[in-house]
């Protein structure tokens, strides 16, 4: 009963205590370490104080009562998942999940003339990170690439958290790189809360130069980026033009030859007609 009274008094007194919120990040299903940031300049013995950890000012996460860990008031989801390093004043949260994200408050109370008094309070904002898979580029059309057509690609990454910021296409050729920002198709698993992301690219088929296409997934300033393996494309228009020349060359030559032959036949016919007319005149 005494423990419950102390907890309620701490809840009432908390608004009057200023505290800095410390950012803490932990990987999914790993242990998260939440420090109480207690300077302890007076070398206070943990056996002389009460230490609470609570989440979002609603759930009791961990409690140390004069050096002894208590479990009576803990939220059920934190039972057997927390450990307190009493020398470092640090709480270890095991198997941290996305549902564990939130603000955690450490409260240290000490008796003062029979009543508990808050001598320290600190807050940690826990964020969970799950690594996305390396982005992969896939073809969205069948058959060979041809000039004057469109290139259709998709880029996908899965199983990550938190929500990514942006997916960008990088198109490099002739020592230049162009960025294409296309809409992201984002979905979240209802159970795991992990995200899958896909983006699609539709551009004219590049020709006459080696083109490398990559996909960049930007996760944020603190988490960085992931990039796909480059996709290399090289189609030469000259080869296509050579095919046309090889096809039309003989046809043009045949047309010229037929034209010359017709001209020769017509010329010869005209000469024969002229000779016949001259012979008739002489006979008369």
Short mmCIF file of C-alpha atoms in Angstrom, two decimals, residues 10-279:
data_model
loop_
_atom_site.label_atom_id
_atom_site.label_comp_id
_atom_site.label_asym_id
_atom_site.label_seq_id
_atom_site.Cartn_x
_atom_site.Cartn_y
_atom_site.Cartn_z
CA UNK A 10 5.15 11.09 -7.76
CA UNK A 11 2.50 11.41 -10.48
CA UNK A 12 1.13 14.54 -8.82
CA UNK A 13 4.53 16.18 -8.35
CA UNK A 14 5.93 15.42 -11.80
CA UNK A 15 4.58 18.50 -13.63
CA UNK A 16 6.58 20.76 -11.33
CA UNK A 17 9.92 19.11 -12.20
CA UNK A 18 11.66 20.32 -15.35
CA UNK A 19 13.46 17.65 -17.37
CA UNK A 20 15.29 17.29 -20.65
CA UNK A 21 14.06 14.58 -23.01
CA UNK A 22 16.90 12.29 -24.13
CA UNK A 23 16.63 10.53 -27.51
CA UNK A 24 17.25 6.78 -27.36
CA UNK A 25 17.24 4.40 -30.34
CA UNK A 26 17.18 0.64 -30.29
CA UNK A 27 17.03 -2.06 -32.96
CA UNK A 28 13.92 -4.19 -33.18
CA UNK A 29 13.98 -7.24 -30.86
CA UNK A 30 17.21 -6.06 -29.23
CA UNK A 31 17.67 -4.67 -25.71
CA UNK A 32 17.01 -0.96 -25.20
CA UNK A 33 19.06 0.88 -22.56
CA UNK A 34 17.32 3.76 -20.80
CA UNK A 35 19.52 5.82 -18.50
CA UNK A 36 18.16 7.65 -15.49
CA UNK A 37 20.87 10.32 -16.01
CA UNK A 38 21.12 10.65 -12.27
CA UNK A 39 24.30 12.66 -11.51
CA UNK A 40 24.35 11.38 -7.91
CA UNK A 41 26.83 13.99 -6.78
CA UNK A 42 26.06 13.18 -3.16
CA UNK A 43 26.77 9.47 -3.67
CA UNK A 44 23.25 8.49 -2.75
CA UNK A 45 22.86 4.80 -1.98
CA UNK A 46 20.12 3.19 -4.06
CA UNK A 47 18.98 1.42 -0.89
CA UNK A 48 17.93 4.79 0.49
CA UNK A 49 15.66 5.79 -2.42
CA UNK A 50 12.70 4.64 -4.48
CA UNK A 51 13.19 4.48 -8.27
CA UNK A 52 10.30 4.37 -10.74
CA UNK A 53 10.26 3.91 -14.48
CA UNK A 54 6.97 4.72 -16.18
CA UNK A 55 5.89 4.98 -19.83
CA UNK A 56 3.80 7.83 -21.22
CA UNK A 57 2.83 8.70 -17.62
CA UNK A 58 0.41 5.75 -17.68
CA UNK A 59 2.24 2.43 -17.22
CA UNK A 60 4.67 1.34 -14.53
CA UNK A 61 7.64 -0.23 -16.31
CA UNK A 62 10.02 -0.94 -13.42
CA UNK A 63 10.33 -0.19 -9.72
CA UNK A 64 13.14 -0.43 -7.19
CA UNK A 65 12.01 0.03 -3.59
CA UNK A 66 14.97 0.78 -1.32
CA UNK A 67 17.27 -1.47 -3.29
CA UNK A 68 14.71 -4.24 -3.88
CA UNK A 69 12.92 -4.75 -7.22
CA UNK A 70 9.14 -4.83 -6.96
CA UNK A 71 6.74 -6.30 -9.52
CA UNK A 72 3.33 -5.74 -7.93
CA UNK A 73 2.48 -2.56 -9.83
CA UNK A 74 4.11 -3.34 -13.18
CA UNK A 75 2.17 -3.23 -16.42
CA UNK A 76 1.72 -6.86 -17.55
CA UNK A 77 3.62 -6.36 -20.84
CA UNK A 78 6.78 -5.37 -18.92
CA UNK A 79 6.87 -8.26 -16.46
CA UNK A 80 10.13 -10.27 -16.85
CA UNK A 81 11.31 -7.85 -19.56
CA UNK A 82 13.22 -5.28 -17.50
CA UNK A 83 16.44 -5.24 -15.51
CA UNK A 84 17.93 -2.38 -13.48
CA UNK A 85 21.67 -1.77 -13.33
CA UNK A 86 21.76 -0.21 -9.88
CA UNK A 87 25.33 1.00 -10.20
CA UNK A 88 24.75 2.84 -13.48
CA UNK A 89 21.11 3.74 -12.77
CA UNK A 90 20.16 2.30 -16.17
CA UNK A 91 17.13 0.28 -17.15
CA UNK A 92 17.48 -2.55 -19.67
CA UNK A 93 14.32 -3.27 -21.67
CA UNK A 94 14.52 -6.70 -23.29
CA UNK A 95 13.16 -7.59 -26.75
CA UNK A 96 12.18 -4.03 -27.56
CA UNK A 97 9.33 -3.88 -30.06
CA UNK A 98 7.58 -1.18 -32.01
CA UNK A 99 4.80 -1.09 -29.39
CA UNK A 100 7.46 -0.08 -26.84
CA UNK A 101 8.11 3.23 -28.58
CA UNK A 102 7.26 6.23 -26.41
CA UNK A 103 8.42 8.45 -23.60
CA UNK A 104 9.88 6.86 -20.47
CA UNK A 105 10.32 8.76 -17.23
CA UNK A 106 12.74 7.91 -14.44
CA UNK A 107 11.74 9.24 -11.01
CA UNK A 108 13.96 9.08 -7.94
CA UNK A 109 12.34 9.69 -4.55
CA UNK A 110 13.94 10.04 -1.13
CA UNK A 111 12.35 10.30 2.31
CA UNK A 112 12.28 13.78 3.78
CA UNK A 113 10.94 13.90 7.35
CA UNK A 114 8.76 10.90 6.77
CA UNK A 115 7.30 11.91 3.37
CA UNK A 116 8.76 11.05 -0.04
CA UNK A 117 10.34 13.83 -2.07
CA UNK A 118 11.36 13.74 -5.72
CA UNK A 119 15.07 14.49 -5.96
CA UNK A 120 15.53 13.64 -9.64
CA UNK A 121 13.51 13.14 -12.82
CA UNK A 122 14.64 12.43 -16.37
CA UNK A 123 12.87 11.48 -19.59
CA UNK A 124 13.86 9.29 -22.53
CA UNK A 125 12.09 9.10 -25.87
CA UNK A 126 12.56 5.58 -27.21
CA UNK A 127 12.49 4.99 -30.97
CA UNK A 128 12.73 1.56 -32.59
CA UNK A 129 14.68 0.85 -35.78
CA UNK A 130 14.26 -2.13 -38.11
CA UNK A 131 16.64 -2.42 -41.06
CA UNK A 132 15.13 -2.27 -44.53
CA UNK A 133 16.30 -4.79 -47.11
CA UNK A 134 18.65 -3.52 -49.81
CA UNK A 135 16.53 -1.95 -52.56
CA UNK A 136 16.17 -4.16 -55.63
CA UNK A 137 15.34 -3.10 -59.19
CA UNK A 138 13.02 -5.28 -61.29
CA UNK A 139 11.85 -5.18 -64.94
CA UNK A 140 8.18 -4.51 -65.54
CA UNK A 141 8.09 -5.51 -69.21
CA UNK A 142 9.05 -8.53 -71.30
CA UNK A 143 11.13 -8.70 -74.47
CA UNK A 144 14.15 -6.82 -75.69
CA UNK A 145 14.60 -3.10 -75.25
CA UNK A 146 14.20 -1.10 -78.45
CA UNK A 147 14.82 2.55 -79.30
CA UNK A 148 11.85 4.94 -79.21
CA UNK A 149 10.15 2.81 -76.56
CA UNK A 150 9.79 3.30 -72.80
CA UNK A 151 11.75 1.67 -70.00
CA UNK A 152 9.56 0.45 -67.12
CA UNK A 153 11.24 -0.47 -63.83
CA UNK A 154 10.29 -0.90 -60.19
CA UNK A 155 12.39 -0.63 -57.02
CA UNK A 156 11.38 -2.33 -53.76
CA UNK A 157 12.57 -2.59 -50.17
CA UNK A 158 10.84 -4.35 -47.28
CA UNK A 159 10.74 -5.12 -43.57
CA UNK A 160 11.83 -1.73 -42.24
CA UNK A 161 10.87 0.80 -39.61
CA UNK A 162 10.23 3.72 -39.23
CA UNK A 163 8.53 5.01 -42.37
CA UNK A 164 11.09 6.04 -45.02
CA UNK A 165 11.34 9.64 -46.15
CA UNK A 166 11.86 9.29 -49.90
CA UNK A 167 12.81 6.95 -52.73
CA UNK A 168 14.89 8.46 -55.54
CA UNK A 169 16.03 7.11 -58.91
CA UNK A 170 19.60 7.94 -59.97
CA UNK A 171 20.25 7.85 -63.74
CA UNK A 172 23.91 8.26 -64.67
CA UNK A 173 25.48 8.66 -68.12
CA UNK A 174 28.29 10.72 -69.68
CA UNK A 175 29.60 11.72 -66.24
CA UNK A 176 26.23 13.20 -65.32
CA UNK A 177 23.65 11.99 -62.83
CA UNK A 178 19.98 12.90 -62.97
CA UNK A 179 17.58 12.41 -60.06
CA UNK A 180 14.00 11.30 -60.56
CA UNK A 181 11.69 11.47 -57.55
CA UNK A 182 8.70 9.23 -58.16
CA UNK A 183 5.77 8.55 -55.81
CA UNK A 184 6.29 5.83 -53.21
CA UNK A 185 3.82 3.01 -52.72
CA UNK A 186 4.02 2.43 -48.96
CA UNK A 187 2.32 -0.38 -47.02
CA UNK A 188 2.51 -1.43 -43.37
CA UNK A 189 2.03 -4.93 -42.01
CA UNK A 190 -0.91 -5.01 -39.61
CA UNK A 191 0.86 -7.38 -37.20
CA UNK A 192 4.57 -6.54 -37.30
CA UNK A 193 4.04 -2.81 -38.11
CA UNK A 194 6.97 -3.04 -40.54
CA UNK A 195 6.91 -1.12 -43.81
CA UNK A 196 7.31 -2.21 -47.44
CA UNK A 197 8.05 0.44 -50.07
CA UNK A 198 7.97 0.39 -53.89
CA UNK A 199 8.59 3.04 -56.54
CA UNK A 200 8.16 2.82 -60.34
CA UNK A 201 10.17 4.49 -63.11
CA UNK A 202 8.98 5.14 -66.66
CA UNK A 203 11.44 6.89 -69.02
CA UNK A 204 12.41 6.69 -72.73
CA UNK A 205 14.87 3.92 -73.49
CA UNK A 206 18.37 5.47 -73.33
CA UNK A 207 20.44 4.98 -76.51
CA UNK A 208 23.99 5.51 -77.77
CA UNK A 209 25.48 5.66 -74.26
CA UNK A 210 26.05 3.36 -71.30
CA UNK A 211 23.42 4.24 -68.70
CA UNK A 212 23.51 3.12 -65.06
CA UNK A 213 20.28 3.24 -63.08
CA UNK A 214 20.17 2.95 -59.27
CA UNK A 215 17.51 3.34 -56.64
CA UNK A 216 18.19 5.27 -53.40
CA UNK A 217 16.02 4.82 -50.29
CA UNK A 218 16.39 7.79 -47.94
CA UNK A 219 15.51 6.98 -44.32
CA UNK A 220 16.31 10.30 -42.65
CA UNK A 221 19.26 12.36 -41.42
CA UNK A 222 20.13 10.04 -38.55
CA UNK A 223 19.48 6.73 -40.31
CA UNK A 224 21.09 7.51 -43.69
CA UNK A 225 20.29 5.84 -47.01
CA UNK A 226 20.30 2.48 -48.77
CA UNK A 227 21.15 2.08 -52.46
CA UNK A 228 20.44 -0.71 -54.92
CA UNK A 229 22.94 -2.40 -57.19
CA UNK A 230 23.22 -0.42 -60.45
CA UNK A 231 21.42 -1.60 -63.56
CA UNK A 232 23.50 -1.03 -66.74
CA UNK A 233 21.80 -0.42 -70.10
CA UNK A 234 23.51 0.20 -73.46
CA UNK A 235 21.69 0.31 -76.82
CA UNK A 236 23.43 1.74 -79.90
CA UNK A 237 21.32 3.48 -82.53
CA UNK A 238 24.18 3.17 -85.07
CA UNK A 239 23.73 -0.58 -85.13
CA UNK A 240 20.04 -0.10 -85.88
CA UNK A 241 20.85 2.39 -88.63
CA UNK A 242 23.38 -0.03 -90.11
CA UNK A 243 20.68 -2.69 -90.28
CA UNK A 244 18.46 -0.26 -92.17
CA UNK A 245 21.27 0.62 -94.57
CA UNK A 246 22.05 -3.05 -95.18
CA UNK A 247 18.37 -3.69 -95.87
CA UNK A 248 17.65 -0.71 -98.11
CA UNK A 249 21.02 -0.63 -99.93
CA UNK A 250 20.38 -3.58 -102.28
CA UNK A 251 16.81 -2.38 -102.89
CA UNK A 252 18.00 1.07 -103.98
CA UNK A 253 20.68 -0.49 -106.20
CA UNK A 254 18.07 -2.71 -107.88
CA UNK A 255 15.80 0.28 -108.54
CA UNK A 256 18.67 2.23 -110.10
CA UNK A 257 19.63 -0.75 -112.28
CA UNK A 258 16.05 -1.24 -113.49
CA UNK A 259 15.79 2.48 -114.27
CA UNK A 260 18.99 2.37 -116.33
CA UNK A 261 17.81 -0.71 -118.22
CA UNK A 262 14.48 0.89 -119.02
CA UNK A 263 16.24 4.00 -120.20
CA UNK A 264 18.54 1.96 -122.40
CA UNK A 265 15.58 0.05 -123.93
CA UNK A 266 13.64 3.24 -124.61
CA UNK A 267 16.69 4.93 -126.14
CA UNK A 268 17.37 1.95 -128.40
CA UNK A 269 13.74 1.80 -129.47
CA UNK A 270 13.81 5.48 -130.40
CA UNK A 271 16.95 4.95 -132.47
CA UNK A 272 15.36 2.02 -134.35
CA UNK A 273 12.27 4.11 -135.12
CA UNK A 274 14.39 6.96 -136.43
CA UNK A 275 16.37 4.62 -138.76
CA UNK A 276 13.19 3.16 -140.21
CA UNK A 277 11.80 6.59 -141.04
CA UNK A 278 15.01 7.58 -142.84
CA UNK A 279 14.90 4.40 -145.02
#
